[in-house]
Amino acid sequence: MTLQKIRITGDPVLHTRALEVPVIDDYIRQLVADMLETMDAAPGVGLAATQIGVGLRIFVYSFSTEDQEVRGVAINPELSISEFSEESLDEEADSEGCLSIPGERFPLKRANRAVLRATDLEGQGYQIDAEGWLARIFQHEFDHLEGILYADRLAKPHKRFMKKAIKENDWGAPGLSWLPGEDYLEP
């Protein structure tokens, strides 16, 4: 397994819809192993293939609570979400971050429930009915495969603050990345 560099917002692969995985072979199995290692080292709770520069419809995830531990891979996922609640945005509980916009967190309204249908590394289809934080993870990672970053969904004034953070960090251009465990960005 090999740690992979995580692309920073502005890289074209992050803003392009990913392609279907045609076959699960040794390349895909190695890619998933690298993604899991990179996600853990970052540390993160999810990582899409696009975030390491691979334009394929794959994401990995890891989520645990006292009652539940879920870790896996979603290949060629489909996602259905519930309607958004009428509750107002909670600045803390709805706060979200992204490994492709490192160090920044802003609140974002997401659906509380999601149904993930995907294929695992053995080629078997599965379904997970998720709610709460796990549903948020699935929505965030699925968005990556659609070429959407959570920053694209932010409402005012958070969208303005995010744009300022991107500008101050000299992000938003192709070729920027970071390697978990390193404290610098490398073009």
mmCIF file with all atom_site columns, C-alpha atoms in Angstrom:
data_model
loop_
_atom_site.group_PDB
_atom_site.id
_atom_site.type_symbol
_atom_site.label_atom_id
_atom_site.label_alt_id
_atom_site.label_comp_id
_atom_site.label_asym_id
_atom_site.label_entity_id
_atom_site.label_seq_id
_atom_site.pdbx_PDB_ins_code
_atom_site.Cartn_x
_atom_site.Cartn_y
_atom_site.Cartn_z
_atom_site.occupancy
_atom_site.B_iso_or_equiv
_atom_site.pdbx_formal_charge
_atom_site.auth_seq_id
_atom_site.auth_comp_id
_atom_site.auth_asym_id
_atom_site.auth_atom_id
_atom_site.pdbx_PDB_model_num
ATOM 1   C CA . MET A 1 1   ? 0.000   0.000  0.000   1.00 0.00 ? 1   MET A CA 1
ATOM 2   C CA . THR A 1 2   ? 1.127   3.512  -0.784  1.00 0.00 ? 2   THR A CA 1
ATOM 3   C CA . LEU A 1 3   ? 0.081   6.862  0.628   1.00 0.00 ? 3   LEU A CA 1
ATOM 4   C CA . GLN A 1 4   ? -1.266  9.039  -2.149  1.00 0.00 ? 4   GLN A CA 1
ATOM 5   C CA . LYS A 1 5   ? -1.172  12.819 -2.521  1.00 0.00 ? 5   LYS A CA 1
ATOM 6   C CA . ILE A 1 6   ? -4.541  14.460 -1.995  1.00 0.00 ? 6   ILE A CA 1
ATOM 7   C CA . ARG A 1 7   ? -5.525  16.994 -4.638  1.00 0.00 ? 7   ARG A CA 1
ATOM 8   C CA . ILE A 1 8   ? -6.476  20.514 -3.584  1.00 0.00 ? 8   ILE A CA 1
ATOM 9   C CA . THR A 1 9   ? -9.524  22.400 -4.859  1.00 0.00 ? 9   THR A CA 1
ATOM 10  C CA . GLY A 1 10  ? -8.879  23.795 -8.319  1.00 0.00 ? 10  GLY A CA 1
ATOM 11  C CA . ASP A 1 11  ? -7.487  20.573 -9.739  1.00 0.00 ? 11  ASP A CA 1
ATOM 12  C CA . PRO A 1 12  ? -9.644  19.643 -12.761 1.00 0.00 ? 12  PRO A CA 1
ATOM 13  C CA . VAL A 1 13  ? -10.169 16.033 -11.607 1.00 0.00 ? 13  VAL A CA 1
ATOM 14  C CA . LEU A 1 14  ? -12.023 17.359 -8.541  1.00 0.00 ? 14  LEU A CA 1
ATOM 15  C CA . HIS A 1 15  ? -14.428 19.346 -10.677 1.00 0.00 ? 15  HIS A CA 1
ATOM 16  C CA . THR A 1 16  ? -15.217 16.645 -13.276 1.00 0.00 ? 16  THR A CA 1
ATOM 17  C CA . ARG A 1 17  ? -17.762 13.824 -13.034 1.00 0.00 ? 17  ARG A CA 1
ATOM 18  C CA . ALA A 1 18  ? -15.931 10.523 -12.470 1.00 0.00 ? 18  ALA A CA 1
ATOM 19  C CA . LEU A 1 19  ? -16.268 7.576  -14.860 1.00 0.00 ? 19  LEU A CA 1
ATOM 20  C CA . GLU A 1 20  ? -17.841 4.205  -14.062 1.00 0.00 ? 20  GLU A CA 1
ATOM 21  C CA . VAL A 1 21  ? -15.488 1.406  -13.041 1.00 0.00 ? 21  VAL A CA 1
ATOM 22  C CA . PRO A 1 22  ? -15.778 -1.157 -15.867 1.00 0.00 ? 22  PRO A CA 1
ATOM 23  C CA . VAL A 1 23  ? -14.146 -4.096 -14.062 1.00 0.00 ? 23  VAL A CA 1
ATOM 24  C CA . ILE A 1 24  ? -12.783 -4.795 -10.585 1.00 0.00 ? 24  ILE A CA 1
ATOM 25  C CA . ASP A 1 25  ? -9.240  -6.006 -11.157 1.00 0.00 ? 25  ASP A CA 1
ATOM 26  C CA . ASP A 1 26  ? -5.882  -5.882 -9.360  1.00 0.00 ? 26  ASP A CA 1
ATOM 27  C CA . TYR A 1 27  ? -5.471  -2.194 -10.253 1.00 0.00 ? 27  TYR A CA 1
ATOM 28  C CA . ILE A 1 28  ? -8.785  -1.345 -8.551  1.00 0.00 ? 28  ILE A CA 1
ATOM 29  C CA . ARG A 1 29  ? -7.965  -3.501 -5.508  1.00 0.00 ? 29  ARG A CA 1
ATOM 30  C CA . GLN A 1 30  ? -4.584  -1.738 -5.119  1.00 0.00 ? 30  GLN A CA 1
ATOM 31  C CA . LEU A 1 31  ? -6.219  1.663  -5.631  1.00 0.00 ? 31  LEU A CA 1
ATOM 32  C CA . VAL A 1 32  ? -8.736  0.939  -2.862  1.00 0.00 ? 32  VAL A CA 1
ATOM 33  C CA . ALA A 1 33  ? -5.972  -0.249 -0.495  1.00 0.00 ? 33  ALA A CA 1
ATOM 34  C CA . ASP A 1 34  ? -4.039  2.972  -1.176  1.00 0.00 ? 34  ASP A CA 1
ATOM 35  C CA . MET A 1 35  ? -7.184  5.035  -0.654  1.00 0.00 ? 35  MET A CA 1
ATOM 36  C CA . LEU A 1 36  ? -7.915  3.417  2.701   1.00 0.00 ? 36  LEU A CA 1
ATOM 37  C CA . GLU A 1 37  ? -4.328  3.966  3.877   1.00 0.00 ? 37  GLU A CA 1
ATOM 38  C CA . THR A 1 38  ? -4.396  7.585  2.700   1.00 0.00 ? 38  THR A CA 1
ATOM 39  C CA . MET A 1 39  ? -7.788  8.254  4.326   1.00 0.00 ? 39  MET A CA 1
ATOM 40  C CA . ASP A 1 40  ? -6.576  6.829  7.649   1.00 0.00 ? 40  ASP A CA 1
ATOM 41  C CA . ALA A 1 41  ? -3.306  8.784  7.543   1.00 0.00 ? 41  ALA A CA 1
ATOM 42  C CA . ALA A 1 42  ? -4.982  12.096 6.664   1.00 0.00 ? 42  ALA A CA 1
ATOM 43  C CA . PRO A 1 43  ? -7.013  11.425 8.934   1.00 0.00 ? 43  PRO A CA 1
ATOM 44  C CA . GLY A 1 44  ? -10.441 11.425 7.325   1.00 0.00 ? 44  GLY A CA 1
ATOM 45  C CA . VAL A 1 45  ? -13.755 9.580  7.369   1.00 0.00 ? 45  VAL A CA 1
ATOM 46  C CA . GLY A 1 46  ? -14.013 9.301  3.594   1.00 0.00 ? 46  GLY A CA 1
ATOM 47  C CA . LEU A 1 47  ? -11.958 9.671  0.439   1.00 0.00 ? 47  LEU A CA 1
ATOM 48  C CA . ALA A 1 48  ? -13.016 9.643  -3.199  1.00 0.00 ? 48  ALA A CA 1
ATOM 49  C CA . ALA A 1 49  ? -10.753 8.400  -5.981  1.00 0.00 ? 49  ALA A CA 1
ATOM 50  C CA . THR A 1 50  ? -10.948 11.844 -7.586  1.00 0.00 ? 50  THR A CA 1
ATOM 51  C CA . GLN A 1 51  ? -9.243  13.288 -4.516  1.00 0.00 ? 51  GLN A CA 1
ATOM 52  C CA . ILE A 1 52  ? -6.102  11.332 -5.351  1.00 0.00 ? 52  ILE A CA 1
ATOM 53  C CA . GLY A 1 53  ? -6.314  12.188 -9.037  1.00 0.00 ? 53  GLY A CA 1
ATOM 54  C CA . VAL A 1 54  ? -8.155  9.116  -10.319 1.00 0.00 ? 54  VAL A CA 1
ATOM 55  C CA . GLY A 1 55  ? -11.363 9.919  -12.188 1.00 0.00 ? 55  GLY A CA 1
ATOM 56  C CA . LEU A 1 56  ? -13.239 6.721  -11.297 1.00 0.00 ? 56  LEU A CA 1
ATOM 57  C CA . ARG A 1 57  ? -16.479 6.272  -9.347  1.00 0.00 ? 57  ARG A CA 1
ATOM 58  C CA . ILE A 1 58  ? -15.007 4.869  -6.138  1.00 0.00 ? 58  ILE A CA 1
ATOM 59  C CA . PHE A 1 59  ? -14.997 6.125  -2.570  1.00 0.00 ? 59  PHE A CA 1
ATOM 60  C CA . VAL A 1 60  ? -13.930 4.641  0.749   1.00 0.00 ? 60  VAL A CA 1
ATOM 61  C CA . TYR A 1 61  ? -15.418 5.436  4.135   1.00 0.00 ? 61  TYR A CA 1
ATOM 62  C CA . SER A 1 62  ? -14.891 4.749  7.812   1.00 0.00 ? 62  SER A CA 1
ATOM 63  C CA . PHE A 1 63  ? -17.308 5.687  10.566  1.00 0.00 ? 63  PHE A CA 1
ATOM 64  C CA . SER A 1 64  ? -17.675 4.487  14.116  1.00 0.00 ? 64  SER A CA 1
ATOM 65  C CA . THR A 1 65  ? -19.735 5.252  17.174  1.00 0.00 ? 65  THR A CA 1
ATOM 66  C CA . GLU A 1 66  ? -20.312 3.332  20.389  1.00 0.00 ? 66  GLU A CA 1
ATOM 67  C CA . ASP A 1 67  ? -23.047 1.343  18.607  1.00 0.00 ? 67  ASP A CA 1
ATOM 68  C CA . GLN A 1 68  ? -21.792 1.092  15.058  1.00 0.00 ? 68  GLN A CA 1
ATOM 69  C CA . GLU A 1 69  ? -18.641 0.606  13.017  1.00 0.00 ? 69  GLU A CA 1
ATOM 70  C CA . VAL A 1 70  ? -18.860 0.903  9.248   1.00 0.00 ? 70  VAL A CA 1
ATOM 71  C CA . ARG A 1 71  ? -15.840 0.759  6.952   1.00 0.00 ? 71  ARG A CA 1
ATOM 72  C CA . GLY A 1 72  ? -15.821 -0.055 3.305   1.00 0.00 ? 72  GLY A CA 1
ATOM 73  C CA . VAL A 1 73  ? -15.629 0.826  -0.339  1.00 0.00 ? 73  VAL A CA 1
ATOM 74  C CA . ALA A 1 74  ? -18.357 2.008  -2.690  1.00 0.00 ? 74  ALA A CA 1
ATOM 75  C CA . ILE A 1 75  ? -17.729 1.225  -6.352  1.00 0.00 ? 75  ILE A CA 1
ATOM 76  C CA . ASN A 1 76  ? -20.107 2.753  -8.917  1.00 0.00 ? 76  ASN A CA 1
ATOM 77  C CA . PRO A 1 77  ? -22.366 4.011  -6.119  1.00 0.00 ? 77  PRO A CA 1
ATOM 78  C CA . GLU A 1 78  ? -25.903 5.307  -6.396  1.00 0.00 ? 78  GLU A CA 1
ATOM 79  C CA . LEU A 1 79  ? -27.286 7.515  -3.653  1.00 0.00 ? 79  LEU A CA 1
ATOM 80  C CA . SER A 1 80  ? -30.851 8.404  -2.691  1.00 0.00 ? 80  SER A CA 1
ATOM 81  C CA . ILE A 1 81  ? -31.395 11.047 -0.042  1.00 0.00 ? 81  ILE A CA 1
ATOM 82  C CA . SER A 1 82  ? -34.357 12.103 2.057   1.00 0.00 ? 82  SER A CA 1
ATOM 83  C CA . GLU A 1 83  ? -35.804 15.563 1.946   1.00 0.00 ? 83  GLU A CA 1
ATOM 84  C CA . PHE A 1 84  ? -33.977 18.188 3.961   1.00 0.00 ? 84  PHE A CA 1
ATOM 85  C CA . SER A 1 85  ? -35.395 18.922 7.398   1.00 0.00 ? 85  SER A CA 1
ATOM 86  C CA . GLU A 1 86  ? -37.006 22.237 8.158   1.00 0.00 ? 86  GLU A CA 1
ATOM 87  C CA . GLU A 1 87  ? -34.621 22.759 11.076  1.00 0.00 ? 87  GLU A CA 1
ATOM 88  C CA . SER A 1 88  ? -32.264 25.691 10.711  1.00 0.00 ? 88  SER A CA 1
ATOM 89  C CA . LEU A 1 89  ? -28.574 25.138 10.043  1.00 0.00 ? 89  LEU A CA 1
ATOM 90  C CA . ASP A 1 90  ? -26.644 24.277 13.217  1.00 0.00 ? 90  ASP A CA 1
ATOM 91  C CA . GLU A 1 91  ? -23.239 25.985 12.968  1.00 0.00 ? 91  GLU A CA 1
ATOM 92  C CA . GLU A 1 92  ? -21.520 23.233 14.965  1.00 0.00 ? 92  GLU A CA 1
ATOM 93  C CA . ALA A 1 93  ? -23.457 20.017 14.328  1.00 0.00 ? 93  ALA A CA 1
ATOM 94  C CA . ASP A 1 94  ? -23.675 20.672 10.577  1.00 0.00 ? 94  ASP A CA 1
ATOM 95  C CA . SER A 1 95  ? -20.003 21.652 10.249  1.00 0.00 ? 95  SER A CA 1
ATOM 96  C CA . GLU A 1 96  ? -18.164 19.779 7.520   1.00 0.00 ? 96  GLU A CA 1
ATOM 97  C CA . GLY A 1 97  ? -14.606 19.639 6.242   1.00 0.00 ? 97  GLY A CA 1
ATOM 98  C CA . CYS A 1 98  ? -12.866 18.193 3.207   1.00 0.00 ? 98  CYS A CA 1
ATOM 99  C CA . LEU A 1 99  ? -9.398  16.742 2.665   1.00 0.00 ? 99  LEU A CA 1
ATOM 100 C CA . SER A 1 100 ? -9.269  18.644 -0.645  1.00 0.00 ? 100 SER A CA 1
ATOM 101 C CA . ILE A 1 101 ? -9.745  21.921 1.238   1.00 0.00 ? 101 ILE A CA 1
ATOM 102 C CA . PRO A 1 102 ? -7.515  21.082 4.208   1.00 0.00 ? 102 PRO A CA 1
ATOM 103 C CA . GLY A 1 103 ? -8.078  22.730 7.554   1.00 0.00 ? 103 GLY A CA 1
ATOM 104 C CA . GLU A 1 104 ? -11.290 24.538 6.634   1.00 0.00 ? 104 GLU A CA 1
ATOM 105 C CA . ARG A 1 105 ? -14.696 23.691 8.144   1.00 0.00 ? 105 ARG A CA 1
ATOM 106 C CA . PHE A 1 106 ? -18.049 25.302 7.457   1.00 0.00 ? 106 PHE A CA 1
ATOM 107 C CA . PRO A 1 107 ? -21.657 24.323 8.170   1.00 0.00 ? 107 PRO A CA 1
ATOM 108 C CA . LEU A 1 108 ? -23.619 22.781 5.324   1.00 0.00 ? 108 LEU A CA 1
ATOM 109 C CA . LYS A 1 109 ? -27.208 21.572 5.271   1.00 0.00 ? 109 LYS A CA 1
ATOM 110 C CA . ARG A 1 110 ? -27.434 17.914 4.246   1.00 0.00 ? 110 ARG A CA 1
ATOM 111 C CA . ALA A 1 111 ? -30.260 15.387 4.208   1.00 0.00 ? 111 ALA A CA 1
ATOM 112 C CA . ASN A 1 112 ? -30.452 13.403 7.444   1.00 0.00 ? 112 ASN A CA 1
ATOM 113 C CA . ARG A 1 113 ? -31.041 10.078 5.674   1.00 0.00 ? 113 ARG A CA 1
ATOM 114 C CA . ALA A 1 114 ? -29.390 8.475  2.656   1.00 0.00 ? 114 ALA A CA 1
ATOM 115 C CA . VAL A 1 115 ? -29.515 5.092  0.979   1.00 0.00 ? 115 VAL A CA 1
ATOM 116 C CA . LEU A 1 116 ? -26.243 3.960  -0.592  1.00 0.00 ? 116 LEU A CA 1
ATOM 117 C CA . ARG A 1 117 ? -26.296 1.242  -3.237  1.00 0.00 ? 117 ARG A CA 1
ATOM 118 C CA . ALA A 1 118 ? -22.863 0.189  -4.461  1.00 0.00 ? 118 ALA A CA 1
ATOM 119 C CA . THR A 1 119 ? -20.564 -2.683 -5.346  1.00 0.00 ? 119 THR A CA 1
ATOM 120 C CA . ASP A 1 120 ? -17.810 -3.959 -3.046  1.00 0.00 ? 120 ASP A CA 1
ATOM 121 C CA . LEU A 1 121 ? -14.336 -5.257 -4.007  1.00 0.00 ? 121 LEU A CA 1
ATOM 122 C CA . GLU A 1 122 ? -15.713 -8.758 -4.575  1.00 0.00 ? 122 GLU A CA 1
ATOM 123 C CA . GLY A 1 123 ? -18.176 -7.431 -7.140  1.00 0.00 ? 123 GLY A CA 1
ATOM 124 C CA . GLN A 1 124 ? -21.151 -7.916 -4.823  1.00 0.00 ? 124 GLN A CA 1
ATOM 125 C CA . GLY A 1 125 ? -23.857 -5.298 -4.642  1.00 0.00 ? 125 GLY A CA 1
ATOM 126 C CA . TYR A 1 126 ? -24.913 -3.998 -1.254  1.00 0.00 ? 126 TYR A CA 1
ATOM 127 C CA . GLN A 1 127 ? -27.138 -1.364 0.309   1.00 0.00 ? 127 GLN A CA 1
ATOM 128 C CA . ILE A 1 128 ? -26.716 0.722  3.466   1.00 0.00 ? 128 ILE A CA 1
ATOM 129 C CA . ASP A 1 129 ? -29.548 2.786  4.919   1.00 0.00 ? 129 ASP A CA 1
ATOM 130 C CA . ALA A 1 130 ? -27.734 5.579  6.741   1.00 0.00 ? 130 ALA A CA 1
ATOM 131 C CA . GLU A 1 131 ? -28.756 8.491  8.868   1.00 0.00 ? 131 GLU A CA 1
ATOM 132 C CA . GLY A 1 132 ? -27.004 11.306 10.654  1.00 0.00 ? 132 GLY A CA 1
ATOM 133 C CA . TRP A 1 133 ? -23.246 11.575 10.249  1.00 0.00 ? 133 TRP A CA 1
ATOM 134 C CA . LEU A 1 134 ? -22.915 8.450  8.077   1.00 0.00 ? 134 LEU A CA 1
ATOM 135 C CA . ALA A 1 135 ? -25.540 9.850  5.680   1.00 0.00 ? 135 ALA A CA 1
ATOM 136 C CA . ARG A 1 136 ? -23.498 13.084 5.562   1.00 0.00 ? 136 ARG A CA 1
ATOM 137 C CA . ILE A 1 137 ? -20.310 11.152 4.730   1.00 0.00 ? 137 ILE A CA 1
ATOM 138 C CA . PHE A 1 138 ? -22.041 9.321  1.888   1.00 0.00 ? 138 PHE A CA 1
ATOM 139 C CA . GLN A 1 139 ? -23.436 12.569 0.458   1.00 0.00 ? 139 GLN A CA 1
ATOM 140 C CA . HIS A 1 140 ? -20.066 14.306 0.693   1.00 0.00 ? 140 HIS A CA 1
ATOM 141 C CA . GLU A 1 141 ? -18.153 11.488 -1.011  1.00 0.00 ? 141 GLU A CA 1
ATOM 142 C CA . PHE A 1 142 ? -20.832 10.940 -3.663  1.00 0.00 ? 142 PHE A CA 1
ATOM 143 C CA . ASP A 1 143 ? -20.650 14.661 -4.480  1.00 0.00 ? 143 ASP A CA 1
ATOM 144 C CA . HIS A 1 144 ? -16.913 14.224 -5.159  1.00 0.00 ? 144 HIS A CA 1
ATOM 145 C CA . LEU A 1 145 ? -17.748 11.640 -7.811  1.00 0.00 ? 145 LEU A CA 1
ATOM 146 C CA . GLU A 1 146 ? -20.120 14.149 -9.407  1.00 0.00 ? 146 GLU A CA 1
ATOM 147 C CA . GLY A 1 147 ? -17.374 16.806 -9.517  1.00 0.00 ? 147 GLY A CA 1
ATOM 148 C CA . ILE A 1 148 ? -18.889 18.803 -6.651  1.00 0.00 ? 148 ILE A CA 1
ATOM 149 C CA . LEU A 1 149 ? -17.000 19.944 -3.553  1.00 0.00 ? 149 LEU A CA 1
ATOM 150 C CA . TYR A 1 150 ? -18.837 20.846 -0.379  1.00 0.00 ? 150 TYR A CA 1
ATOM 151 C CA . ALA A 1 151 ? -17.599 24.412 -0.900  1.00 0.00 ? 151 ALA A CA 1
ATOM 152 C CA . ASP A 1 152 ? -19.790 24.540 -4.022  1.00 0.00 ? 152 ASP A CA 1
ATOM 153 C CA . ARG A 1 153 ? -22.882 23.925 -1.871  1.00 0.00 ? 153 ARG A CA 1
ATOM 154 C CA . LEU A 1 154 ? -22.194 26.439 0.898   1.00 0.00 ? 154 LEU A CA 1
ATOM 155 C CA . ALA A 1 155 ? -24.706 29.218 1.518   1.00 0.00 ? 155 ALA A CA 1
ATOM 156 C CA . LYS A 1 156 ? -23.865 32.836 2.302   1.00 0.00 ? 156 LYS A CA 1
ATOM 157 C CA . PRO A 1 157 ? -21.980 34.026 4.303   1.00 0.00 ? 157 PRO A CA 1
ATOM 158 C CA . HIS A 1 158 ? -20.013 30.750 4.508   1.00 0.00 ? 158 HIS A CA 1
ATOM 159 C CA . LYS A 1 159 ? -19.483 30.607 0.754   1.00 0.00 ? 159 LYS A CA 1
ATOM 160 C CA . ARG A 1 160 ? -17.800 34.011 0.927   1.00 0.00 ? 160 ARG A CA 1
ATOM 161 C CA . PHE A 1 161 ? -15.583 32.913 3.842   1.00 0.00 ? 161 PHE A CA 1
ATOM 162 C CA . MET A 1 162 ? -14.602 29.761 1.933   1.00 0.00 ? 162 MET A CA 1
ATOM 163 C CA . LYS A 1 163 ? -13.672 31.765 -1.175  1.00 0.00 ? 163 LYS A CA 1
ATOM 164 C CA . LYS A 1 164 ? -11.519 33.995 1.012   1.00 0.00 ? 164 LYS A CA 1
ATOM 165 C CA . ALA A 1 165 ? -9.779  30.971 2.594   1.00 0.00 ? 165 ALA A CA 1
ATOM 166 C CA . ILE A 1 166 ? -9.080  29.477 -0.835  1.00 0.00 ? 166 ILE A CA 1
ATOM 167 C CA . LYS A 1 167 ? -7.628  32.766 -2.051  1.00 0.00 ? 167 LYS A CA 1
ATOM 168 C CA . GLU A 1 168 ? -5.516  33.288 1.093   1.00 0.00 ? 168 GLU A CA 1
ATOM 169 C CA . ASN A 1 169 ? -4.042  29.778 0.737   1.00 0.00 ? 169 ASN A CA 1
ATOM 170 C CA . ASP A 1 170 ? -3.300  30.270 -2.978  1.00 0.00 ? 170 ASP A CA 1
ATOM 171 C CA . TRP A 1 171 ? -5.539  27.309 -3.821  1.00 0.00 ? 171 TRP A CA 1
ATOM 172 C CA . GLY A 1 172 ? -7.982  27.075 -6.712  1.00 0.00 ? 172 GLY A CA 1
ATOM 173 C CA . ALA A 1 173 ? -5.328  26.263 -9.331  1.00 0.00 ? 173 ALA A CA 1
ATOM 174 C CA . PRO A 1 174 ? -4.442  22.940 -10.984 1.00 0.00 ? 174 PRO A CA 1
ATOM 175 C CA . GLY A 1 175 ? -1.571  20.844 -9.649  1.00 0.00 ? 175 GLY A CA 1
ATOM 176 C CA . LEU A 1 176 ? -1.761  21.500 -5.908  1.00 0.00 ? 176 LEU A CA 1
ATOM 177 C CA . SER A 1 177 ? -1.700  18.539 -3.538  1.00 0.00 ? 177 SER A CA 1
ATOM 178 C CA . TRP A 1 178 ? -0.607  17.465 -0.080  1.00 0.00 ? 178 TRP A CA 1
ATOM 179 C CA . LEU A 1 179 ? 0.644   14.202 1.352   1.00 0.00 ? 179 LEU A CA 1
ATOM 180 C CA . PRO A 1 180 ? -0.700  13.084 4.739   1.00 0.00 ? 180 PRO A CA 1
ATOM 181 C CA . GLY A 1 181 ? 2.047   13.395 7.327   1.00 0.00 ? 181 GLY A CA 1
ATOM 182 C CA . GLU A 1 182 ? 3.637   16.349 5.526   1.00 0.00 ? 182 GLU A CA 1
ATOM 183 C CA . ASP A 1 183 ? 2.955   19.957 6.489   1.00 0.00 ? 183 ASP A CA 1
ATOM 184 C CA . TYR A 1 184 ? 3.307   21.595 3.094   1.00 0.00 ? 184 TYR A CA 1
ATOM 185 C CA . LEU A 1 185 ? 1.515   21.683 -0.246  1.00 0.00 ? 185 LEU A CA 1
ATOM 186 C CA . GLU A 1 186 ? 3.422   20.474 -3.240  1.00 0.00 ? 186 GLU A CA 1
ATOM 187 C CA . PRO A 1 187 ? 2.663   21.497 -6.841  1.00 0.00 ? 187 PRO A CA 1
#
